[in-house]
Coordinates of C-alpha atoms in Angstrom, one line a residue:
M30 CA -42.0 146.0 25.1
D31 CA -39.4 147.0 27.6
R32 CA -38.9 145.8 31.2
L33 CA -38.3 148.9 33.3
D34 CA -35.6 149.3 35.9
N35 CA -36.9 152.1 38.2
T36 CA -35.3 154.5 40.6
I37 CA -36.5 154.6 44.3
R38 CA -36.4 158.0 45.8
P39 CA -35.2 158.1 49.5
Y40 CA -37.2 161.1 50.8
A41 CA -37.3 161.5 54.5
W42 CA -41.0 160.9 54.8
G43 CA -40.8 157.5 53.1
S44 CA -41.6 154.2 54.8
T45 CA -38.6 152.0 55.5
T46 CA -40.6 148.8 54.9
A47 CA -43.5 149.2 52.5
I48 CA -41.7 149.2 49.2
P49 CA -39.2 146.5 50.2
Q50 CA -42.2 144.3 51.3
L51 CA -43.9 144.8 48.0
L52 CA -40.8 143.9 46.1
G53 CA -40.0 141.0 48.3
V54 CA -36.6 142.3 49.3
E55 CA -34.9 143.1 52.6
P56 CA -35.3 146.7 53.9
T57 CA -32.1 148.7 53.9
G58 CA -33.1 150.7 57.0
E59 CA -33.3 153.9 55.0
P60 CA -36.7 155.5 53.9
Q61 CA -37.9 154.5 50.5
A62 CA -40.6 157.0 49.5
E63 CA -41.3 156.7 45.8
M64 CA -40.5 154.4 42.9
W65 CA -40.7 156.3 39.6
M66 CA -41.8 154.8 36.4
G67 CA -41.7 156.9 33.3
A68 CA -39.5 159.4 31.4
H69 CA -39.2 162.2 33.9
P70 CA -35.7 163.7 33.5
G71 CA -35.1 163.7 37.2
A72 CA -35.1 159.9 37.4
P73 CA -36.1 158.2 34.1
S74 CA -36.7 154.5 34.0
R75 CA -34.0 152.4 32.4
T76 CA -34.4 149.8 29.7
D77 CA -32.1 147.5 27.6
R78 CA -32.3 150.3 24.9
G79 CA -31.2 153.1 27.3
T80 CA -33.2 155.4 29.5
L81 CA -36.9 155.8 28.6
V82 CA -36.1 159.5 27.9
D83 CA -33.6 158.4 25.3
V84 CA -35.8 155.7 23.8
I85 CA -38.7 158.1 23.3
A86 CA -36.5 160.9 22.0
A87 CA -35.0 158.6 19.3
A88 CA -38.4 157.9 17.8
P89 CA -41.3 159.8 19.4
E90 CA -44.1 158.8 17.0
K91 CA -43.0 155.1 17.0
E92 CA -42.9 154.9 20.8
L93 CA -45.8 157.3 21.7
G94 CA -48.0 157.1 18.6
A95 CA -48.9 160.0 16.3
A96 CA -52.0 161.0 18.1
A97 CA -50.2 161.3 21.5
V98 CA -47.4 163.3 20.0
T99 CA -49.8 165.7 18.3
K100 CA -51.8 166.2 21.5
F101 CA -49.0 166.3 24.1
G102 CA -45.7 166.7 22.2
P103 CA -42.8 164.3 21.8
S104 CA -42.5 163.2 25.5
L105 CA -44.4 160.9 27.8
P106 CA -47.1 163.1 29.4
F107 CA -47.5 161.2 32.7
L108 CA -45.3 159.8 35.5
L109 CA -46.4 156.7 37.4
K110 CA -45.2 156.0 40.9
I111 CA -45.4 153.6 43.8
L112 CA -45.7 156.0 46.8
A113 CA -45.0 154.8 50.4
A114 CA -45.7 157.4 53.1
G115 CA -44.3 156.5 56.5
A116 CA -44.8 160.1 57.7
P117 CA -46.9 163.0 56.5
L118 CA -45.9 164.8 53.3
S119 CA -46.1 168.6 53.1
L120 CA -49.5 170.3 52.8
Q121 CA -49.5 171.4 49.1
V122 CA -51.4 172.6 46.1
H123 CA -50.7 172.5 42.3
P124 CA -51.4 175.2 39.7
N125 CA -53.6 174.9 36.7
L126 CA -52.0 174.9 33.2
E127 CA -52.4 178.7 32.6
Q128 CA -51.1 179.5 36.1
A129 CA -48.1 177.2 35.6
Q130 CA -47.2 178.7 32.2
E131 CA -47.5 182.3 33.6
G132 CA -45.6 181.5 36.8
Y133 CA -42.8 179.7 34.9
E134 CA -42.4 182.5 32.4
E135 CA -42.3 185.1 35.1
E136 CA -39.6 183.3 37.1
E137 CA -37.6 182.7 34.0
R138 CA -37.9 186.4 33.1
R139 CA -36.6 187.4 36.6
G140 CA -33.7 184.9 36.3
V141 CA -34.7 182.7 39.3
P142 CA -32.5 179.6 39.0
V143 CA -34.7 176.5 38.4
D144 CA -33.1 174.7 41.3
A145 CA -33.4 177.7 43.7
P146 CA -35.1 176.7 47.0
H147 CA -37.5 179.7 46.7
R148 CA -38.5 178.9 43.1
N149 CA -42.2 177.9 42.7
Y150 CA -42.4 176.8 39.1
K151 CA -40.0 174.1 37.9
D152 CA -41.7 173.8 34.5
A153 CA -44.7 175.2 32.5
N154 CA -47.0 172.3 33.1
H155 CA -49.9 171.6 35.4
K156 CA -49.8 168.6 37.8
P157 CA -53.2 166.9 38.3
E158 CA -52.7 163.6 40.1
L159 CA -54.5 160.4 41.2
I160 CA -53.6 158.2 44.2
C161 CA -54.9 154.7 44.4
A162 CA -54.5 152.9 47.7
L163 CA -52.8 149.5 47.9
T164 CA -53.1 149.4 51.7
E165 CA -55.2 151.6 54.0
F166 CA -54.2 155.1 53.0
D167 CA -54.7 158.3 55.0
G168 CA -54.7 161.7 53.5
L169 CA -56.1 165.3 53.7
C170 CA -58.0 166.5 50.7
G171 CA -60.1 169.7 50.0
F172 CA -61.7 172.2 52.3
R173 CA -64.3 171.3 54.8
D174 CA -67.4 173.4 55.1
P175 CA -66.2 176.4 57.1
R176 CA -68.8 175.8 59.9
Q177 CA -67.5 172.2 60.3
A178 CA -63.9 173.5 60.5
A179 CA -65.0 176.1 63.1
D180 CA -66.6 173.4 65.2
L181 CA -63.4 171.3 65.0
L182 CA -61.2 174.2 66.0
D183 CA -63.6 175.3 68.7
G184 CA -63.7 171.9 70.2
L185 CA -60.1 172.2 71.2
G186 CA -60.8 174.9 73.7
V187 CA -57.7 176.9 72.8
D188 CA -58.3 180.6 73.3
S189 CA -55.9 181.8 70.6
L190 CA -58.0 179.9 68.0
K191 CA -61.2 181.8 68.8
P192 CA -60.5 184.5 66.2
Y193 CA -60.3 181.9 63.5
V194 CA -63.5 180.2 64.8
D195 CA -65.3 183.5 64.6
L196 CA -64.0 184.3 61.1
L197 CA -65.2 180.9 59.9
R198 CA -68.7 181.4 61.2
A199 CA -69.1 185.0 60.3
H200 CA -68.1 185.3 56.6
P201 CA -69.1 183.8 53.2
E202 CA -67.5 180.5 52.6
D203 CA -64.7 181.5 50.2
A204 CA -63.8 184.7 52.2
A205 CA -63.8 182.7 55.4
L206 CA -61.4 180.1 54.2
R207 CA -59.1 182.6 52.5
E208 CA -59.0 184.9 55.6
V209 CA -58.3 182.1 58.0
L210 CA -55.6 180.4 55.9
T211 CA -54.0 183.7 55.3
A212 CA -54.0 184.6 59.0
V213 CA -52.6 181.2 60.0
L214 CA -49.7 181.3 57.5
T215 CA -48.8 185.0 58.3
A216 CA -49.1 184.8 62.1
D217 CA -46.1 185.6 64.3
P218 CA -44.1 182.4 64.3
E219 CA -43.6 182.3 68.1
E220 CA -47.2 183.0 68.8
M221 CA -48.3 180.4 66.3
A222 CA -45.9 177.8 67.7
R223 CA -47.5 178.3 71.2
T224 CA -51.0 177.9 69.6
V225 CA -50.0 174.7 67.8
A226 CA -48.5 173.3 71.1
E227 CA -51.8 174.0 72.9
A228 CA -53.8 172.6 70.0
T229 CA -51.6 169.5 69.9
A230 CA -52.1 168.7 73.6
A231 CA -55.8 169.1 73.1
C232 CA -55.8 166.8 70.1
A233 CA -53.9 164.1 71.9
R234 CA -56.3 164.4 74.9
L235 CA -59.5 164.3 72.8
G236 CA -58.5 161.6 70.3
G237 CA -61.1 160.5 67.8
A238 CA -61.4 163.0 64.9
Y239 CA -58.4 164.8 66.3
T240 CA -56.0 161.9 66.3
A241 CA -54.7 162.6 62.8
Y242 CA -53.8 166.2 63.7
A243 CA -52.0 165.1 66.8
D244 CA -49.9 162.8 64.6
L245 CA -49.2 165.7 62.2
A246 CA -48.0 167.9 65.2
H247 CA -45.7 165.0 66.3
H248 CA -43.9 165.2 63.0
Y249 CA -44.0 169.0 62.6
P250 CA -44.1 170.6 66.1
G251 CA -45.1 174.2 66.0
D252 CA -45.8 174.2 62.3
P253 CA -48.8 176.4 61.2
G254 CA -49.7 173.7 58.7
V255 CA -51.1 171.7 61.7
I256 CA -53.8 174.3 62.1
A257 CA -54.2 174.8 58.3
A258 CA -54.7 171.0 58.0
M259 CA -57.8 171.2 60.3
L260 CA -59.5 173.2 57.5
L261 CA -59.3 170.1 55.3
H262 CA -61.1 166.7 55.1
H263 CA -59.3 163.7 56.6
V264 CA -59.9 160.8 54.3
R265 CA -59.0 157.1 54.8
L266 CA -58.9 155.1 51.6
Q267 CA -59.4 151.3 51.5
P268 CA -57.4 149.3 49.1
G269 CA -58.6 149.9 45.5
E270 CA -60.1 153.3 46.4
A271 CA -58.6 156.5 44.9
L272 CA -58.5 160.3 45.2
Y273 CA -58.2 162.6 42.2
L274 CA -56.5 165.9 43.0
G275 CA -57.0 168.7 40.5
A276 CA -55.6 172.2 40.4
G277 CA -56.0 174.4 43.4
I278 CA -57.1 171.7 45.8
P279 CA -55.0 171.6 49.0
H280 CA -53.9 168.1 50.1
A281 CA -51.4 166.0 51.9
Y282 CA -50.7 162.3 52.1
L283 CA -50.2 161.0 55.6
N284 CA -49.6 157.3 55.7
G285 CA -49.9 154.2 53.5
L286 CA -48.9 152.6 50.2
G287 CA -50.4 153.5 46.9
V288 CA -50.1 153.8 43.1
E289 CA -49.8 157.4 42.0
I290 CA -50.1 158.9 38.6
M291 CA -49.7 162.5 37.5
A292 CA -49.0 164.8 34.7
N293 CA -45.3 165.0 34.0
S294 CA -44.6 168.1 36.2
D295 CA -42.9 169.1 39.4
N296 CA -44.8 172.2 40.3
V297 CA -45.7 172.3 44.0
L298 CA -46.7 175.3 46.2
R299 CA -46.5 174.4 49.9
C300 CA -49.0 175.5 52.6
G301 CA -47.1 174.0 55.6
L302 CA -45.9 170.8 57.3
T303 CA -42.5 171.5 55.8
P304 CA -39.2 173.3 56.4
K305 CA -39.2 174.3 52.7
H306 CA -40.2 177.6 51.2
V307 CA -43.8 178.7 51.6
D308 CA -44.7 181.6 49.2
V309 CA -47.9 182.8 50.8
P310 CA -49.0 185.4 48.2
E311 CA -48.5 183.0 45.3
L312 CA -50.2 180.2 47.3
L313 CA -53.2 182.4 47.8
H314 CA -53.3 183.1 44.1
I315 CA -53.4 179.3 43.3
V316 CA -55.7 177.8 46.0
R317 CA -59.4 177.3 45.2
F318 CA -61.2 178.5 48.4
Q319 CA -64.2 176.4 48.0
P320 CA -65.5 173.6 50.2
S321 CA -65.6 170.4 48.4
D322 CA -66.4 166.7 48.9
P323 CA -63.1 164.7 48.7
G324 CA -64.8 162.5 46.0
V325 CA -63.4 159.1 46.8
L326 CA -63.2 157.2 43.5
R327 CA -64.0 153.5 43.0
P328 CA -63.1 151.9 39.6
E329 CA -65.8 151.4 37.0
A330 CA -65.6 147.9 35.6
S331 CA -66.0 147.2 31.9
P332 CA -67.1 143.9 30.3
D333 CA -63.6 142.9 29.5
G334 CA -62.5 143.1 33.1
E335 CA -60.8 146.5 33.0
E336 CA -61.5 148.7 36.0
V337 CA -61.1 152.4 35.1
Y338 CA -60.5 155.3 37.5
E339 CA -62.3 158.1 35.7
T340 CA -60.7 161.6 35.8
P341 CA -61.4 164.8 33.8
I342 CA -58.0 165.1 32.2
D343 CA -56.2 163.4 29.3
E344 CA -52.5 163.3 30.2
F345 CA -53.1 160.1 32.1
R346 CA -55.6 157.3 32.3
L347 CA -55.2 154.7 35.1
S348 CA -57.0 151.4 35.3
R349 CA -56.4 147.9 36.8
Y350 CA -57.1 144.3 36.1
V351 CA -57.7 141.8 38.9
L352 CA -56.8 138.5 37.3
P353 CA -58.4 135.4 38.9
E354 CA -56.7 132.0 38.8
G355 CA -57.6 130.2 35.6
G356 CA -58.8 133.4 34.0
T357 CA -58.6 134.4 30.3
T358 CA -55.9 136.2 28.5
H359 CA -56.6 140.0 28.0
D360 CA -55.5 141.9 24.9
L361 CA -54.3 145.3 26.1
T362 CA -52.9 146.5 22.7
R363 CA -53.5 150.2 22.4
A364 CA -52.6 153.0 20.0
T365 CA -51.1 155.0 22.9
P366 CA -48.0 154.3 25.1
Q367 CA -48.6 152.2 28.2
I368 CA -46.8 151.3 31.4
L369 CA -48.0 148.1 33.0
L370 CA -47.3 147.5 36.7
C371 CA -47.9 144.4 38.7
T372 CA -48.8 144.9 42.4
A373 CA -49.9 141.4 43.4
G374 CA -49.4 137.8 42.2
S375 CA -47.7 137.0 39.0
V376 CA -48.7 138.4 35.6
R377 CA -47.3 137.5 32.2
T378 CA -47.2 140.0 29.3
G379 CA -45.3 139.0 26.2
E380 CA -42.0 137.5 27.3
H381 CA -42.0 139.2 30.7
E382 CA -43.2 137.6 33.9
L383 CA -44.1 140.4 36.3
R384 CA -43.9 140.1 40.1
P385 CA -45.1 142.8 42.5
G386 CA -43.4 146.1 41.9
Q387 CA -42.2 145.1 38.4
S388 CA -43.3 147.0 35.3
V389 CA -42.9 147.3 31.5
F390 CA -43.2 150.0 28.9
V391 CA -45.4 149.1 25.9
P392 CA -44.9 151.4 22.9
A393 CA -48.0 152.6 21.0
G394 CA -49.5 149.8 18.9
E395 CA -47.3 147.1 20.4
K396 CA -49.0 143.8 21.0
A397 CA -49.8 143.5 24.7
E398 CA -51.5 140.3 26.0
V399 CA -51.7 139.7 29.7
S400 CA -52.5 136.6 31.7
G401 CA -51.8 135.1 35.1
T402 CA -53.2 135.5 38.6
G403 CA -52.7 138.9 40.3
T404 CA -53.3 142.6 40.0
L405 CA -52.1 144.7 37.1
F406 CA -52.3 148.5 36.8
R407 CA -52.4 150.0 33.4
A408 CA -51.2 153.6 32.8
T409 CA -51.8 155.3 29.5
V410 CA -53.2 158.6 27.9
V411 CA -56.3 159.7 26.2
A412 CA -55.5 160.8 22.7

């Protein structure tokens, strides 16, 4: 197996302290948003044998296993991250596989450069994802019942929000959500900025359920995404709890440290809370306008101590082991590729002693026994 040397991405929304604290190093003063573990070409993990992209490309079946290569092709189908949000991320949604393939092919046909700021589809893959909290973790996930959203907006006492309140109370659920999100994102920017300013003042005054939206407006003053966010559930995860985010579900991460895993894609359509491009027509094509429960996941324990976060897709499978002092050795050998990540304590696997934030890549079929005292996350595929 290979110890991984991983890149930390310095996105502006990143926490300046959370990842350094996990790693036990001094903060640099700069935001450290995500640490990537995997073979994404944008920032592949490094090993003594070269980048993980190069290692896998040299012998795909040896590294990934024949079943995984047959099912997903000759590349690692997931990307594992440590994510540290010190400020809210953009409100966003991801396409399903068919939408991603069609959108990518269409933009390729039109000759839109893949790095163009107005490009929607960077690749032809979908991007389901799972976030598991390491600390208390706040996020927005999925549409509220339109009547609940109407009550929340109405409670602000802002006259310019009344038409949205009426729409949410007068139409069928899917039509109500579609019409209001469309109206918010296509409103006159100056008028919307005034509405957001009034709503922000009301949120700050009222507190309680409005506190999270006041914080959003502090980071993104005048952004229509502040109003759009009030259509969504606000969720606070406790350590060990997780959210699964499938295609078409609008969401945003607000604050906290977590382990994130996703299909190996970079397809994002933004709904707001961002200075970046918002393609409203394409967004409306992708979003699933259905109220839904956020569906907080708690791991399901198996007799051997593995705690699995069940999801409906095969590109990734995330689980964890909480290893007590004096516990037994666990055999994690598997016929699919794995990344093992320590997030607490000290865990030994093979010749590697892993401390928090350290990880290894385990090729398919490679012997993988773990022992020690701490918490170990295991990322693999279903093949």
